[in-house]
Coordinates of C-alpha atoms and ligand atoms in Angstrom, one line a residue:
M238 CA 78.2 104.4 202.8
N239 CA 76.3 106.9 205.4
I240 CA 75.5 105.8 208.8
L241 CA 73.2 107.8 210.9
H242 CA 73.7 106.3 215.2
V243 CA 70.2 106.2 217.2
S244 CA 71.4 107.1 220.9
A245 CA 70.0 109.0 224.2
E246 CA 73.3 109.7 225.1
C247 CA 76.6 110.7 223.4
Y248 CA 80.0 111.9 225.4
P249 CA 80.3 114.3 226.0
I250 CA 77.3 116.4 225.2
A251 CA 75.5 114.0 227.7
K252 CA 76.6 110.8 230.1
V253 CA 74.9 109.1 232.1
G254 CA 77.1 105.7 232.2
G255 CA 79.2 103.2 229.0
L256 CA 76.6 103.7 226.4
A257 CA 77.6 107.7 226.3
D258 CA 81.2 106.5 225.6
V259 CA 80.6 103.8 222.5
V260 CA 78.6 106.1 220.4
G261 CA 81.0 109.3 220.9
S262 CA 83.5 107.5 219.6
L263 CA 82.8 104.7 217.6
P264 CA 81.2 107.1 214.8
K265 CA 84.8 109.3 215.4
Y266 CA 86.2 106.0 214.5
Q267 CA 84.1 105.1 211.6
N268 CA 84.6 108.0 209.6
K269 CA 88.5 107.5 209.8
L270 CA 87.2 104.6 208.1
G271 CA 85.9 106.8 205.5
V272 CA 82.4 105.7 205.9
T273 CA 80.1 109.3 206.8
S274 CA 78.8 107.9 210.1
E275 CA 77.2 111.0 212.0
V276 CA 74.7 110.7 215.1
V277 CA 71.7 111.2 216.9
M278 CA 70.3 112.6 220.0
P279 CA 67.8 114.1 222.3
F280 CA 68.3 118.2 222.7
Y281 CA 68.7 117.7 226.6
D282 CA 69.6 121.5 229.0
N283 CA 72.7 120.8 230.3
A284 CA 76.7 122.3 230.6
F285 CA 77.0 121.1 227.2
T286 CA 74.1 122.2 225.3
K287 CA 73.9 125.8 227.5
S288 CA 77.8 126.1 226.4
N289 CA 77.2 125.7 222.3
K290 CA 76.2 126.7 219.7
F291 CA 73.2 125.2 217.3
K292 CA 72.3 125.5 213.7
T293 CA 68.6 124.8 214.0
I294 CA 68.1 122.4 210.7
S295 CA 64.1 122.0 210.7
S296 CA 61.3 123.2 212.6
S297 CA 58.0 121.0 212.4
K298 CA 56.5 118.6 214.4
V299 CA 55.8 115.5 215.9
R300 CA 52.6 113.5 217.0
L301 CA 52.6 111.8 220.2
G302 CA 49.0 110.5 219.8
V303 CA 46.5 113.4 219.4
F304 CA 48.7 115.5 220.4
D305 CA 51.3 117.9 217.8
L306 CA 54.3 118.6 219.7
D307 CA 56.9 121.4 218.4
V308 CA 60.9 120.2 217.3
N309 CA 63.6 121.1 215.8
I310 CA 66.5 119.1 214.4
L311 CA 69.6 121.2 215.5
M312 CA 72.9 120.2 214.4
L313 CA 76.3 121.1 216.7
E314 CA 78.5 124.6 215.1
N315 CA 81.8 124.4 215.7
N316 CA 82.1 120.9 216.0
D317 CA 85.6 118.9 216.3
L318 CA 83.9 116.0 217.8
G319 CA 85.1 114.4 214.4
F320 CA 81.3 113.1 213.7
D321 CA 78.2 115.4 212.3
L322 CA 76.9 116.2 215.6
F323 CA 72.6 116.7 215.4
L324 CA 70.0 116.6 217.7
V325 CA 66.5 116.2 218.9
D326 CA 65.0 119.4 220.2
I327 CA 61.4 118.7 221.6
P328 CA 62.0 122.1 224.6
T329 CA 57.9 120.1 226.9
L330 CA 59.8 116.7 226.8
L331 CA 62.9 116.5 226.1
F332 CA 64.8 119.7 227.3
K333 CA 65.4 118.2 231.0
D334 CA 68.1 118.4 232.5
Y335 CA 69.0 114.9 233.5
V336 CA 68.7 112.6 230.3
Y337 CA 66.2 109.3 231.9
S338 CA 63.7 109.6 234.7
P339 CA 60.6 106.6 235.9
N340 CA 58.8 107.8 233.7
D341 CA 60.0 108.6 230.2
T342 CA 57.5 106.4 228.4
E343 CA 56.6 109.2 225.8
R344 CA 59.8 110.9 226.0
F345 CA 61.6 108.7 223.7
L346 CA 58.5 107.5 222.4
A347 CA 58.2 111.3 220.6
F348 CA 62.1 110.9 220.6
Q349 CA 62.1 108.5 218.4
I350 CA 58.9 109.4 216.1
A351 CA 60.8 113.0 215.0
V352 CA 64.2 110.6 214.3
L353 CA 62.9 109.1 211.9
D354 CA 60.1 111.8 210.5
W355 CA 63.6 113.9 210.3
V356 CA 65.5 110.8 207.8
L357 CA 62.7 110.9 205.5
Q358 CA 63.4 114.1 204.2
K359 CA 66.8 114.2 205.2
E360 CA 69.2 115.4 202.4
K361 CA 71.6 112.7 202.0
R362 CA 69.4 109.3 203.8
P363 CA 71.0 106.7 205.7
N364 CA 72.5 103.2 204.3
V365 CA 72.3 102.0 207.5
V366 CA 70.7 103.4 211.2
H367 CA 72.6 102.8 214.0
C368 CA 69.8 102.3 217.1
H369 CA 71.7 101.7 220.4
D370 CA 69.4 100.1 223.1
H371 CA 65.9 100.0 224.5
H372 CA 65.8 104.6 223.5
T373 CA 65.6 103.9 219.7
G374 CA 64.3 100.1 220.4
L375 CA 61.0 100.2 218.6
I376 CA 63.0 102.7 215.5
P377 CA 63.2 99.4 213.3
F378 CA 59.7 98.6 214.0
M379 CA 58.4 101.6 212.9
M380 CA 61.3 101.6 209.3
D381 CA 60.0 98.2 208.6
Q382 CA 55.8 98.2 210.0
C383 CA 55.2 101.9 209.7
Y384 CA 53.1 103.4 206.4
K385 CA 54.0 106.7 206.9
Y386 CA 58.0 105.8 207.3
S387 CA 57.4 102.8 203.5
E388 CA 59.9 104.5 202.2
L389 CA 62.0 103.2 205.0
K390 CA 62.1 100.1 204.3
T391 CA 65.2 98.8 202.1
V392 CA 67.2 101.4 204.7
A393 CA 68.9 98.5 207.3
T394 CA 68.5 98.9 210.7
I395 CA 71.4 97.1 213.5
T396 CA 71.1 97.3 216.8
T397 CA 73.3 97.7 219.9
I398 CA 72.8 95.6 222.6
H399 CA 74.4 97.8 225.7
N400 CA 72.5 96.4 228.4
A401 CA 69.6 94.0 228.3
Q402 CA 68.2 95.0 231.6
Y403 CA 66.6 97.6 230.9
Q404 CA 63.8 96.8 228.2
G405 CA 61.7 100.3 228.2
W406 CA 58.5 98.4 228.8
F407 CA 54.5 100.0 228.1
S408 CA 51.3 99.2 228.3
H409 CA 49.6 98.2 225.2
D410 CA 47.1 101.6 226.8
K411 CA 49.4 103.5 224.3
V412 CA 49.9 101.2 221.4
Y413 CA 47.9 104.9 220.1
M414 CA 50.9 106.4 220.3
I415 CA 53.0 104.9 217.5
P416 CA 52.1 106.3 214.1
E417 CA 49.9 104.0 212.3
F418 CA 50.6 99.9 211.2
D419 CA 48.6 96.6 210.2
F420 CA 47.3 96.1 213.6
T421 CA 47.4 92.2 212.6
Q422 CA 51.4 92.9 213.0
V423 CA 51.2 94.2 216.4
G424 CA 52.8 90.8 217.8
L425 CA 56.4 92.3 216.7
I426 CA 56.3 94.9 219.7
D427 CA 54.8 92.4 222.5
W428 CA 56.2 90.4 224.1
N429 CA 54.8 89.2 227.7
H430 CA 51.4 91.1 227.0
Q431 CA 52.9 94.9 226.7
I432 CA 55.4 96.5 224.2
N433 CA 58.9 96.3 224.8
P434 CA 61.2 98.5 222.9
L435 CA 64.2 96.3 223.2
A436 CA 62.0 92.6 222.5
A437 CA 61.3 94.2 219.2
A438 CA 64.2 95.3 217.9
I439 CA 64.9 92.2 218.2
K440 CA 62.7 90.8 216.1
C441 CA 62.9 93.5 213.3
A442 CA 66.3 94.8 213.6
W443 CA 68.4 93.7 210.7
K444 CA 70.9 92.8 212.6
V445 CA 71.4 92.4 216.4
T446 CA 75.6 93.4 218.3
T447 CA 76.1 93.6 221.8
V448 CA 79.1 94.3 222.9
S449 CA 81.5 91.9 224.1
P450 CA 81.0 88.0 222.1
S451 CA 80.7 86.4 225.7
Y452 CA 77.9 89.4 226.3
M453 CA 75.6 87.9 223.4
E454 CA 76.3 83.9 225.1
E455 CA 75.0 84.8 228.2
L456 CA 72.7 86.9 227.1
K457 CA 70.7 83.1 226.0
S458 CA 70.7 81.7 229.3
N459 CA 69.9 85.8 231.3
A460 CA 68.5 88.2 229.6
N461 CA 65.5 89.5 232.2
G462 CA 63.5 88.0 230.3
L463 CA 64.8 88.1 226.4
E464 CA 66.1 84.6 227.2
S465 CA 64.1 81.8 224.3
L466 CA 63.8 85.7 221.9
L467 CA 67.3 85.7 221.7
S468 CA 68.2 82.4 221.2
H469 CA 64.7 82.2 218.3
E470 CA 67.4 85.2 216.9
S471 CA 70.6 83.8 217.2
A472 CA 70.8 83.5 213.1
K473 CA 71.3 87.3 213.1
C474 CA 73.2 88.4 216.4
V475 CA 76.3 89.1 216.8
G476 CA 79.3 89.6 220.1
I477 CA 82.0 92.6 219.0
L478 CA 84.5 93.9 221.6
N479 CA 83.4 97.5 222.3
G480 CA 86.6 99.7 221.6
I481 CA 87.7 102.9 223.8
D482 CA 88.9 105.8 222.7
T483 CA 92.4 106.6 222.6
Q484 CA 92.4 110.8 222.4
V485 CA 90.5 111.0 225.0
W486 CA 91.4 108.2 227.7
N487 CA 96.0 109.1 227.0
T488 CA 97.6 109.5 230.0
E489 CA 100.1 112.1 228.2
T490 CA 98.1 114.3 227.7
D491 CA 94.6 113.6 229.1
N492 CA 93.9 117.7 231.7
Y493 CA 91.9 115.4 234.5
I494 CA 94.8 113.8 235.8
I495 CA 97.2 115.1 238.4
K496 CA 100.4 114.7 236.6
N497 CA 100.2 113.6 232.6
Y498 CA 103.4 109.8 232.0
T499 CA 103.5 108.0 229.6
Q500 CA 104.9 103.9 229.6
K501 CA 108.6 105.4 230.9
T502 CA 106.6 107.4 233.6
L503 CA 104.4 105.4 234.9
D504 CA 106.2 105.4 238.4
T505 CA 106.3 109.1 238.9
G506 CA 103.7 110.0 237.3
R507 CA 100.9 107.5 239.2
K508 CA 102.6 107.8 242.3
A509 CA 101.3 112.1 241.7
N510 CA 98.0 110.5 241.6
K511 CA 98.2 108.6 243.8
E512 CA 99.9 110.9 246.1
W513 CA 96.5 113.5 245.0
L514 CA 93.9 111.4 246.2
C515 CA 95.2 109.9 249.0
K516 CA 95.7 113.5 250.1
E517 CA 91.9 114.4 249.2
F518 CA 90.5 111.4 250.4
G519 CA 92.1 111.4 253.8
L520 CA 93.5 107.2 253.2
D521 CA 97.2 106.3 253.5
P522 CA 99.6 106.3 250.1
K523 CA 102.0 104.2 251.0
K524 CA 98.4 100.7 251.1
P525 CA 97.5 99.2 248.5
L526 CA 94.6 101.7 246.5
F527 CA 91.9 99.5 245.0
S528 CA 89.4 101.6 243.5
F529 CA 85.7 100.6 241.9
I530 CA 83.4 103.2 239.4
G531 CA 80.2 103.3 238.6
R532 CA 76.5 102.7 239.3
L533 CA 75.9 101.8 242.1
V534 CA 73.6 98.5 241.3
G535 CA 73.0 94.8 241.1
E536 CA 75.0 94.2 238.2
K537 CA 77.8 96.1 238.9
G538 CA 77.3 94.0 241.9
A539 CA 77.2 96.6 244.4
D540 CA 74.6 95.4 246.9
L541 CA 77.7 92.9 248.1
F542 CA 80.6 96.1 248.3
P543 CA 79.5 97.5 252.1
Q544 CA 79.6 93.2 253.0
I545 CA 83.4 93.1 250.7
F546 CA 84.0 96.5 252.2
D547 CA 83.6 95.9 255.4
A548 CA 86.0 91.7 254.9
A549 CA 88.8 93.8 253.0
L550 CA 88.6 96.6 255.2
H551 CA 89.0 93.7 258.4
H552 CA 91.5 91.7 257.1
L553 CA 93.8 93.2 255.0
D554 CA 95.7 96.4 254.7
I555 CA 94.3 98.9 252.3
S556 CA 92.2 101.8 251.1
I557 CA 89.0 101.6 248.9
L558 CA 88.4 104.6 247.5
L559 CA 84.7 104.1 245.8
L560 CA 83.1 106.6 242.6
G561 CA 79.8 106.3 242.5
S562 CA 75.5 107.1 242.6
G563 CA 73.1 104.8 242.3
Q564 CA 70.4 103.0 244.9
K565 CA 69.9 104.8 247.4
D566 CA 70.2 102.2 250.0
I567 CA 73.4 100.6 249.4
E568 CA 74.3 104.9 248.9
G569 CA 73.9 104.8 252.3
A570 CA 75.7 101.3 253.7
L571 CA 78.7 102.7 252.1
E572 CA 79.0 106.6 252.7
M573 CA 77.9 104.3 257.1
L574 CA 81.5 102.2 256.8
T575 CA 83.5 105.2 255.7
Y576 CA 82.7 105.7 260.3
K577 CA 84.3 102.5 260.3
Y578 CA 87.0 102.8 259.0
K579 CA 88.4 106.5 258.8
G580 CA 92.0 106.9 256.8
D581 CA 92.1 103.5 255.2
Y582 CA 88.2 104.1 253.4
S583 CA 86.0 107.0 251.7
T584 CA 83.9 107.5 249.7
Y585 CA 82.6 110.4 246.7
I586 CA 78.5 109.2 245.8
G587 CA 77.8 111.5 242.8
Y588 CA 78.8 111.2 239.4
D589 CA 82.5 113.1 238.6
E590 CA 84.1 112.8 235.1
R591 CA 87.6 114.5 236.2
L592 CA 87.5 112.6 240.0
A593 CA 87.4 108.9 238.0
H594 CA 90.3 110.4 235.6
I595 CA 92.4 110.4 238.5
I596 CA 91.2 107.6 239.8
Y597 CA 92.2 105.4 236.2
A598 CA 95.7 106.8 236.8
G599 CA 96.4 106.5 240.5
A600 CA 94.3 103.7 242.4
D601 CA 96.8 100.7 242.1
F602 CA 93.3 98.2 242.0
L603 CA 90.5 98.9 240.3
L604 CA 87.8 96.6 241.2
M605 CA 84.7 94.9 239.4
P606 CA 82.9 92.5 241.2
S607 CA 79.9 92.7 238.1
R608 CA 77.3 90.1 238.5
V609 CA 76.8 91.1 234.7
E610 CA 79.1 93.4 233.0
P611 CA 77.4 93.9 228.4
C612 CA 81.6 94.9 228.1
G613 CA 82.9 97.0 230.3
L614 CA 85.0 99.8 229.9
N615 CA 86.1 101.5 233.2
Q616 CA 88.5 97.8 233.0
M617 CA 90.3 99.2 229.8
Y618 CA 90.7 102.6 231.0
A619 CA 92.5 101.4 233.7
L620 CA 95.0 98.3 231.6
R621 CA 95.4 102.3 229.1
Y622 CA 96.3 103.8 232.4
G623 CA 98.4 100.9 233.4
T624 CA 95.7 100.0 236.5
I625 CA 95.3 96.5 237.2
P626 CA 91.6 95.0 236.9
V627 CA 89.9 93.2 240.1
V628 CA 87.3 91.2 238.2
N629 CA 84.4 88.5 237.9
S630 CA 84.7 86.6 234.9
V631 CA 81.6 87.8 233.2
G632 CA 80.8 89.3 230.1
G633 CA 83.5 91.5 228.8
L634 CA 85.4 91.7 231.5
K635 CA 85.8 87.2 230.9
D636 CA 87.9 88.6 227.5
T637 CA 89.7 91.2 227.9
V638 CA 90.6 90.1 231.0
I639 CA 93.1 87.2 232.7
D640 CA 94.3 85.7 236.1
V641 CA 98.3 86.9 236.6
E642 CA 98.2 83.3 237.4
G643 CA 96.5 81.7 233.7
G644 CA 100.2 83.5 232.6
G645 CA 97.7 87.4 232.1
F646 CA 98.4 90.7 233.5
G647 CA 95.1 90.8 236.2
F648 CA 93.1 88.7 238.8
V649 CA 89.4 87.3 238.0
H650 CA 87.1 85.6 240.1
H651 CA 84.7 83.0 238.8
Q652 CA 82.0 83.3 241.5
L653 CA 80.7 86.7 243.5
N654 CA 80.5 86.6 247.5
T655 CA 82.7 88.2 249.8
E656 CA 84.9 85.2 250.4
T657 CA 85.7 85.3 246.9
V658 CA 85.9 88.7 246.1
V659 CA 88.3 89.1 249.0
E660 CA 90.7 86.3 248.9
T661 CA 90.6 87.0 244.9
M662 CA 92.4 91.0 246.8
Q663 CA 94.5 89.7 248.7
R664 CA 96.0 87.8 245.6
A665 CA 96.2 91.1 244.5
T666 CA 97.8 93.2 247.4
E667 CA 100.6 89.6 247.4
L668 CA 101.3 91.1 244.4
Y669 CA 102.0 94.6 246.0
D670 CA 104.2 93.4 248.0
D671 CA 105.8 92.6 244.7
Q672 CA 106.6 96.1 243.5
K673 CA 109.1 94.8 241.0
E674 CA 106.4 92.6 239.3
F675 CA 103.9 95.3 240.1
N676 CA 105.8 97.8 237.9
K677 CA 105.8 94.9 235.1
I678 CA 102.8 94.4 234.8
R679 CA 101.4 97.4 235.3
N680 CA 104.0 98.1 232.3
L681 CA 102.4 95.4 230.0
I682 CA 98.7 96.5 230.2
M683 CA 99.4 100.0 229.2
Q684 CA 100.4 98.6 226.0
I685 CA 97.8 97.2 225.9
D686 CA 95.3 97.0 222.5
H687 CA 91.8 98.0 222.4
S688 CA 91.9 101.3 220.7
W689 CA 88.2 100.9 218.7
D690 CA 90.9 100.1 215.1
S691 CA 89.2 96.7 214.7
S692 CA 85.8 96.7 215.9
A693 CA 85.5 99.9 214.3
K694 CA 86.8 97.9 211.4
A695 CA 84.2 94.8 212.5
Y696 CA 81.0 96.6 212.2
I697 CA 81.8 98.2 208.7
N698 CA 82.1 94.9 207.6
L699 CA 79.0 93.9 208.8
Y700 CA 76.7 96.5 207.8
K701 CA 78.4 95.2 204.2
S702 CA 76.5 93.1 204.7
L703 CA 73.2 93.0 205.5
K704 CA 70.7 91.9 203.0
K705 CA 67.0 91.1 204.9
Ligands
ADQ848 N1 79.8 108.3 239.8 C1 81.0 108.4 238.1 N2 81.9 109.5 237.8 C2 82.7 109.6 236.8 N3 83.0 108.2 235.7 C3 82.4 107.4 235.9 C4 81.0 107.8 237.4 N4 80.0 106.1 237.7 C5 80.9 105.3 236.2 N5 81.5 106.3 235.1 C6 81.6 105.8 233.5 O1 81.1 106.0 233.0 C7 81.4 104.7 232.0 C8 80.7 103.3 232.4 O2 81.4 102.4 231.5 P1 80.8 101.1 231.7 O3 81.6 100.9 230.5 O4 81.4 100.5 233.2 O5 79.2 101.1 231.5 P2 77.8 100.4 231.8 O6 77.2 100.1 233.1 O7 76.7 102.7 232.4 O8 77.4 100.6 230.8 C9 76.7 99.7 229.1 O9 76.9 99.6 228.2 C10 78.8 100.0 228.2 C11 78.3 100.9 226.1 O10 78.8 99.2 225.9 C12 78.9 98.5 229.0 O11 80.8 98.9 228.1 C13 79.0 98.6 229.7 O12 79.6 96.6 230.3 C14 77.5 98.1 229.5 O13 76.9 98.5 230.6 C15 82.9 105.0 232.3 O14 83.6 106.3 231.5 C16 82.7 105.0 234.4 O15 84.5 105.7 234.1

């Protein structure tokens, strides 16, 4: 069975968030299970593409409305990713030093058309085209409806929703850019008088998956306008929990962290990482260290961070270290607080993969007060590294973290407001004060298995069951 994953991001080639982690690891684990799983993504202008070699396997033009744009399909050479990687090089649109911008309609539309043009000519056509998020959302529609892709009508399509907040909608004025189709079917790409790629994917893909079972349920009542569509299509929707790449996220071999460790040496290993963090950011290593890593947006609860951190630092004897970037107003407010709580609180506003790994290896607790969390990988990385998660009970967090009071290993709050989060952080500090119990839990969480093994199999079983 041949599977082609289509995505805007893939670790380590280009990463903005968790989508890259999933697309950079799921195919590798699928290949280990005996299927052939490949990835196709845009060719961006970044450190990875500058420092690797690519072979051009075809050069042609892609038609976008009235324009014919140059397109090359490249293949990564000397590849040790665990899957074949193809890249769509459209120099005028995709070869940029960023992944996303405010004007991405043409970029990702051209990408999707170029992918399907290439699939038509591909020697070994896929049995399944597995699309990820709205940037690839029009592919199931185009394969089913566009005349030029009629040979692909029988190829199965899956769309995985990593985040339903973003849907990629654009005006019907641009419909002429989509390859010709029977216009009586235009309703398939419409949602609320706009062309909505995510809605089109939900309508046209043979199956729709979300990255956790709880998120699938939540989407029926909270999906940024797509609730009724998801309820209507629920028979073809299923939630499959993400796994993590246990080769990349391995405390024994992780090259980013200050000191490697095993479950047996977790105390000394984690101490060295914490001490490095505290020295680097001017914090006291004796105090419990709470961290956050991620995008500073409303979904992650980030608008509440300034208030939450202010209250927590005022009431509790703790340190907080934040790594993230996002909304400028939130970044500003979080940086302002560093003056008030110097020595107890610090931030790194930006993106830093190495620092993220060291935080997972050195912080005592990882904060995830998300409003919406389709799966969340951070809590799984934290668990594997021995950092105790403090989470809001939503989506994938609900599926992966059990509170210590229920015999579990983390701290879970069921409301999202300053008081509740600070109370939960206080419970965490009480555990920290009982070092014996604290160590017992750290030891336990490092043993939890969130590898891809079972989820990669679940996807393959789903592919095998595909019938239109
Ligand atoms: N400033 C920074 N510096 C360094 N590393 C940073 C960083 N900000 C984020 N990261 C890293 O990016 C990844 C974020 O993963 P998440 O799953 O938490 O989030 P995201 O919301 O992007 O993904 C969406 O897709 C994923 C995958 O399906 C779902 O788990 C999730 O719920 C959904 O919102 C982690 O690897 C994290 O370490």
